[in-house]
Amino acid sequence: MARFLKTLVEPTGPCEERIIGKNLSILMKQFRDKASRAGQYGLFDKPAVKLRKGVVSLIHSAVGEFRDAISRDLYHSDVLVLSTDAEWPVKTEEWHEVERIVVIYRILDGAIAEFYNAPHNRGNWEYLPLIVPLVLFPSTDVLIAAAKRVSFEFRGMKATDLKQKLYGCSDLNQLRADGLKRMALDYLTQDACTQIYSSVPESRTLLRTLTWCQYCEFFGYGSDG
């Protein structure tokens, strides 16, 4: 994911990335399990409320780690991307019709707003980064599939099935040292962004937002690693 983001912003000017090791995927899994089990996807249902509170806490921690990583104050020209795999397969044509997708993004947007509205953040907006969510359905591999212009219908596949189809294995740790670069990362180029924008709806807000990054010096990536 960091490679994808850097590919987007590098041509616009000097930019560096920092990987912020906060595990949003744990919160997402808890939400996925509880919401699915109870059939509760409403914004004010317990699974959603718990996810929002968890994300608010994660953002506070990630912003502090981001500041420490770049050894200076943050500014409004810095970008923090909250990214994770949803582990839920969704077809492209269903994008605006599946309740859980809409709810997840509204939860993250609400958590970001709550962070900005915290009393200690209200008077120093110029020292807060732009925070953008990116949840991929079912996984980051949809970016690779789109970039490679694969001949099969990859939207709607389970994450493990998509990995198997793309890389010949469901566990990326099984790839040789140069395997991930050769089979995935090398395809994340500027030329691939148009295809990604077309095929991966969840990437569109981020792609549009990062056109603004010609003014950015640093961006942080909330990694699930």
Tab-separated table of C-alpha atoms in Angstrom:
chain	number	residue	atom	x	y	z
A	1	MET	CA	0.000	0.000	0.000
A	2	ALA	CA	2.798	2.440	0.823
A	3	ARG	CA	4.228	1.756	-2.651
A	4	PHE	CA	0.860	2.611	-4.221
A	5	LEU	CA	0.557	5.890	-2.329
A	6	LYS	CA	4.100	6.952	-3.100
A	7	THR	CA	3.539	6.180	-6.782
A	8	LEU	CA	0.607	8.582	-6.754
A	9	VAL	CA	2.309	11.550	-5.152
A	10	GLU	CA	5.967	11.259	-6.163
A	11	PRO	CA	5.630	12.912	-9.602
A	12	THR	CA	4.094	16.027	-8.040
A	13	GLY	CA	7.169	16.915	-6.007
A	14	PRO	CA	9.338	15.811	-3.074
A	15	CYS	CA	7.430	13.516	-0.773
A	16	GLU	CA	8.360	10.871	1.755
A	17	GLU	CA	6.265	8.165	3.364
A	18	ARG	CA	6.304	6.814	6.882
A	19	ILE	CA	4.646	3.512	7.758
A	20	ILE	CA	2.686	3.867	10.986
A	21	GLY	CA	2.225	0.441	12.549
A	22	LYS	CA	-1.294	0.697	13.926
A	23	ASN	CA	-3.461	-2.343	13.403
A	24	LEU	CA	-6.812	-1.202	12.081
A	25	SER	CA	-7.452	-4.722	10.782
A	26	ILE	CA	-8.089	-6.015	14.322
A	27	LEU	CA	-10.828	-3.432	14.838
A	28	MET	CA	-12.249	-4.211	11.413
A	29	LYS	CA	-12.330	-7.950	12.127
A	30	GLN	CA	-14.141	-7.378	15.420
A	31	PHE	CA	-16.719	-5.228	13.645
A	32	ARG	CA	-17.094	-7.720	10.804
A	33	ASP	CA	-17.610	-10.666	13.150
A	34	LYS	CA	-20.034	-8.937	15.521
A	35	ALA	CA	-22.048	-7.140	12.839
A	36	SER	CA	-22.390	-10.295	10.741
A	37	ARG	CA	-23.359	-12.434	13.708
A	38	ALA	CA	-25.989	-9.984	14.968
A	39	GLY	CA	-27.061	-8.684	11.558
A	40	GLN	CA	-26.443	-5.156	12.861
A	41	TYR	CA	-24.895	-2.699	10.399
A	42	GLY	CA	-26.513	0.524	11.601
A	43	LEU	CA	-24.344	3.508	12.485
A	44	PHE	CA	-25.627	3.498	16.050
A	45	ASP	CA	-25.662	-0.255	16.574
A	46	LYS	CA	-23.152	-1.595	19.085
A	47	PRO	CA	-20.646	-2.995	16.533
A	48	ALA	CA	-20.440	0.355	14.718
A	49	VAL	CA	-20.149	2.390	17.918
A	50	LYS	CA	-17.336	0.164	19.163
A	51	LEU	CA	-15.491	0.436	15.850
A	52	ARG	CA	-15.788	4.232	15.827
A	53	LYS	CA	-14.428	4.535	19.367
A	54	GLY	CA	-11.574	2.197	18.519
A	55	VAL	CA	-10.677	4.152	15.394
A	56	VAL	CA	-10.703	7.468	17.285
A	57	SER	CA	-8.219	6.031	19.774
A	58	LEU	CA	-6.122	4.609	16.945
A	59	ILE	CA	-6.014	7.979	15.159
A	60	HIS	CA	-4.784	9.779	18.274
A	61	SER	CA	-2.034	7.194	18.660
A	62	ALA	CA	-1.142	7.162	14.951
A	63	VAL	CA	-0.882	10.955	14.759
A	64	GLY	CA	1.528	10.935	17.706
A	65	GLU	CA	3.607	8.205	16.095
A	66	PHE	CA	3.528	10.059	12.777
A	67	ARG	CA	4.857	13.199	14.473
A	68	ASP	CA	7.648	11.238	16.144
A	69	ALA	CA	8.553	9.477	12.888
A	70	ILE	CA	9.197	12.697	10.974
A	71	SER	CA	10.822	14.499	13.933
A	72	ARG	CA	8.883	17.713	13.524
A	73	ASP	CA	5.428	19.167	14.031
A	74	LEU	CA	2.727	17.975	11.682
A	75	TYR	CA	1.031	20.442	9.355
A	76	HIS	CA	-2.223	20.567	7.410
A	77	SER	CA	-0.204	19.719	4.284
A	78	ASP	CA	0.684	16.258	5.658
A	79	VAL	CA	-1.529	13.262	4.887
A	80	LEU	CA	-2.345	10.267	7.069
A	81	VAL	CA	-4.060	7.382	5.250
A	82	LEU	CA	-6.075	4.941	7.362
A	83	SER	CA	-5.922	1.761	5.336
A	84	THR	CA	-7.004	-1.813	5.926
A	85	ASP	CA	-8.433	-4.855	4.175
A	86	ALA	CA	-12.146	-5.387	4.781
A	87	GLU	CA	-11.937	-9.139	4.059
A	88	TRP	CA	-15.444	-8.810	2.622
A	89	PRO	CA	-15.863	-9.556	-1.102
A	90	VAL	CA	-17.983	-7.010	-2.955
A	91	LYS	CA	-18.793	-6.734	-6.643
A	92	THR	CA	-18.198	-3.377	-8.325
A	93	GLU	CA	-21.824	-3.005	-9.391
A	94	GLU	CA	-22.902	-3.492	-5.763
A	95	TRP	CA	-20.633	-0.758	-4.446
A	96	HIS	CA	-23.302	1.812	-3.596
A	97	GLU	CA	-25.912	-0.765	-2.593
A	98	VAL	CA	-24.196	-2.798	0.131
A	99	GLU	CA	-25.046	-1.381	3.545
A	100	ARG	CA	-21.856	-2.531	5.243
A	101	ILE	CA	-19.674	-0.577	2.796
A	102	VAL	CA	-21.539	2.671	3.354
A	103	VAL	CA	-21.561	2.131	7.110
A	104	ILE	CA	-17.832	1.376	7.338
A	105	TYR	CA	-16.890	4.567	5.526
A	106	ARG	CA	-19.335	6.623	7.562
A	107	ILE	CA	-17.879	5.162	10.747
A	108	LEU	CA	-14.353	6.098	9.685
A	109	ASP	CA	-15.445	9.562	8.561
A	110	GLY	CA	-17.175	10.028	11.916
A	111	ALA	CA	-14.071	8.911	13.801
A	112	ILE	CA	-11.917	11.353	11.836
A	113	ALA	CA	-14.368	14.176	12.564
A	114	GLU	CA	-14.372	13.261	16.262
A	115	PHE	CA	-10.569	13.451	16.297
A	116	TYR	CA	-10.602	16.913	14.724
A	117	ASN	CA	-13.327	18.021	17.164
A	118	ALA	CA	-11.368	16.982	20.261
A	119	PRO	CA	-10.933	20.045	22.523
A	120	HIS	CA	-7.130	20.020	22.300
A	121	ASN	CA	-7.291	19.994	18.474
A	122	ARG	CA	-9.751	22.822	17.906
A	123	GLY	CA	-7.289	25.678	18.164
A	124	ASN	CA	-4.383	24.230	16.211
A	125	TRP	CA	-5.872	22.967	12.952
A	126	GLU	CA	-2.764	23.975	11.006
A	127	TYR	CA	-0.787	21.362	12.965
A	128	LEU	CA	-3.109	18.469	12.117
A	129	PRO	CA	-2.680	16.202	9.080
A	130	LEU	CA	-5.309	15.512	6.474
A	131	ILE	CA	-6.714	12.069	7.364
A	132	VAL	CA	-8.159	9.917	4.570
A	133	PRO	CA	-9.691	6.424	4.948
A	134	LEU	CA	-9.076	3.611	2.461
A	135	VAL	CA	-10.816	0.290	3.102
A	136	LEU	CA	-10.373	-2.220	0.291
A	137	PHE	CA	-12.884	-5.000	-0.451
A	138	PRO	CA	-11.820	-7.691	0.081
A	139	SER	CA	-8.120	-6.773	0.231
A	140	THR	CA	-5.270	-4.668	-1.136
A	141	ASP	CA	-4.903	-7.232	-3.909
A	142	VAL	CA	-7.737	-5.574	-5.844
A	143	LEU	CA	-5.273	-2.764	-6.626
A	144	ILE	CA	-2.845	-5.274	-8.115
A	145	ALA	CA	-5.559	-7.044	-10.090
A	146	ALA	CA	-6.727	-3.745	-11.565
A	147	ALA	CA	-3.191	-2.570	-12.328
A	148	LYS	CA	-2.395	-5.862	-14.085
A	149	ARG	CA	-5.625	-5.679	-16.114
A	150	VAL	CA	-6.356	-9.314	-15.352
A	151	SER	CA	-8.729	-11.153	-17.663
A	152	PHE	CA	-10.871	-12.634	-14.876
A	153	GLU	CA	-13.553	-10.914	-12.784
A	154	PHE	CA	-11.701	-10.192	-9.547
A	155	ARG	CA	-14.343	-8.113	-7.792
A	156	GLY	CA	-16.497	-10.325	-5.619
A	157	MET	CA	-13.734	-12.867	-4.967
A	158	LYS	CA	-12.680	-13.857	-1.462
A	159	ALA	CA	-9.310	-12.472	-0.372
A	160	THR	CA	-7.610	-15.878	-0.251
A	161	ASP	CA	-9.009	-16.879	-3.650
A	162	LEU	CA	-7.840	-13.619	-5.197
A	163	LYS	CA	-4.319	-14.076	-3.827
A	164	GLN	CA	-4.236	-17.625	-5.158
A	165	LYS	CA	-5.306	-16.421	-8.586
A	166	LEU	CA	-2.808	-13.544	-8.697
A	167	TYR	CA	0.255	-15.093	-7.080
A	168	GLY	CA	-0.300	-18.850	-7.109
A	169	CYS	CA	-0.516	-18.962	-3.308
A	170	SER	CA	-2.850	-17.653	-0.618
A	171	ASP	CA	-0.013	-16.672	1.738
A	172	LEU	CA	2.363	-14.006	0.420
A	173	ASN	CA	5.065	-15.237	2.788
A	174	GLN	CA	5.391	-18.227	0.471
A	175	LEU	CA	6.655	-16.031	-2.367
A	176	ARG	CA	10.356	-15.807	-3.118
A	177	ALA	CA	12.221	-12.685	-2.020
A	178	ASP	CA	11.633	-10.885	-5.321
A	179	GLY	CA	8.237	-12.474	-5.952
A	180	LEU	CA	6.038	-9.752	-4.484
A	181	LYS	CA	7.951	-7.033	-6.305
A	182	ARG	CA	7.874	-8.849	-9.630
A	183	MET	CA	4.278	-10.086	-9.420
A	184	ALA	CA	2.666	-7.097	-7.722
A	185	LEU	CA	4.571	-3.947	-6.790
A	186	ASP	CA	6.136	-3.366	-10.205
A	187	TYR	CA	2.628	-2.974	-11.635
A	188	LEU	CA	1.781	-0.047	-9.352
A	189	THR	CA	2.774	2.733	-11.718
A	190	GLN	CA	1.353	6.108	-12.650
A	191	ASP	CA	-0.050	4.578	-15.828
A	192	ALA	CA	-1.970	2.012	-13.772
A	193	CYS	CA	-3.812	4.643	-11.728
A	194	THR	CA	-6.455	5.217	-14.397
A	195	GLN	CA	-7.329	1.527	-14.464
A	196	ILE	CA	-7.366	1.370	-10.662
A	197	TYR	CA	-9.661	4.408	-10.525
A	198	SER	CA	-12.004	2.752	-13.002
A	199	SER	CA	-12.068	-0.718	-11.434
A	200	VAL	CA	-11.718	-0.045	-7.698
A	201	PRO	CA	-14.425	2.384	-6.501
A	202	GLU	CA	-13.041	2.551	-2.974
A	203	SER	CA	-9.831	4.111	-4.333
A	204	ARG	CA	-11.500	7.073	-6.018
A	205	THR	CA	-11.769	9.475	-3.089
A	206	LEU	CA	-8.148	8.855	-2.162
A	207	LEU	CA	-6.948	9.252	-5.745
A	208	ARG	CA	-8.791	12.543	-6.058
A	209	THR	CA	-7.543	13.720	-2.673
A	210	LEU	CA	-3.923	12.910	-3.429
A	211	THR	CA	-3.910	15.189	-6.448
A	212	TRP	CA	-3.680	17.807	-3.712
A	213	CYS	CA	-0.446	16.251	-2.486
A	214	GLN	CA	1.722	18.345	-4.759
A	215	TYR	CA	1.833	20.543	-1.656
A	216	CYS	CA	2.747	17.702	0.714
A	217	GLU	CA	6.140	17.026	2.196
A	218	PHE	CA	5.295	13.851	4.110
A	219	PHE	CA	2.445	11.409	4.227
A	220	GLY	CA	1.822	8.721	6.790
A	221	TYR	CA	0.423	5.315	6.018
A	222	GLY	CA	-1.543	3.508	8.710
A	223	SER	CA	-0.198	0.013	8.138
A	224	ASP	CA	-1.736	-3.251	9.256
A	225	GLY	CA	1.748	-4.703	9.497
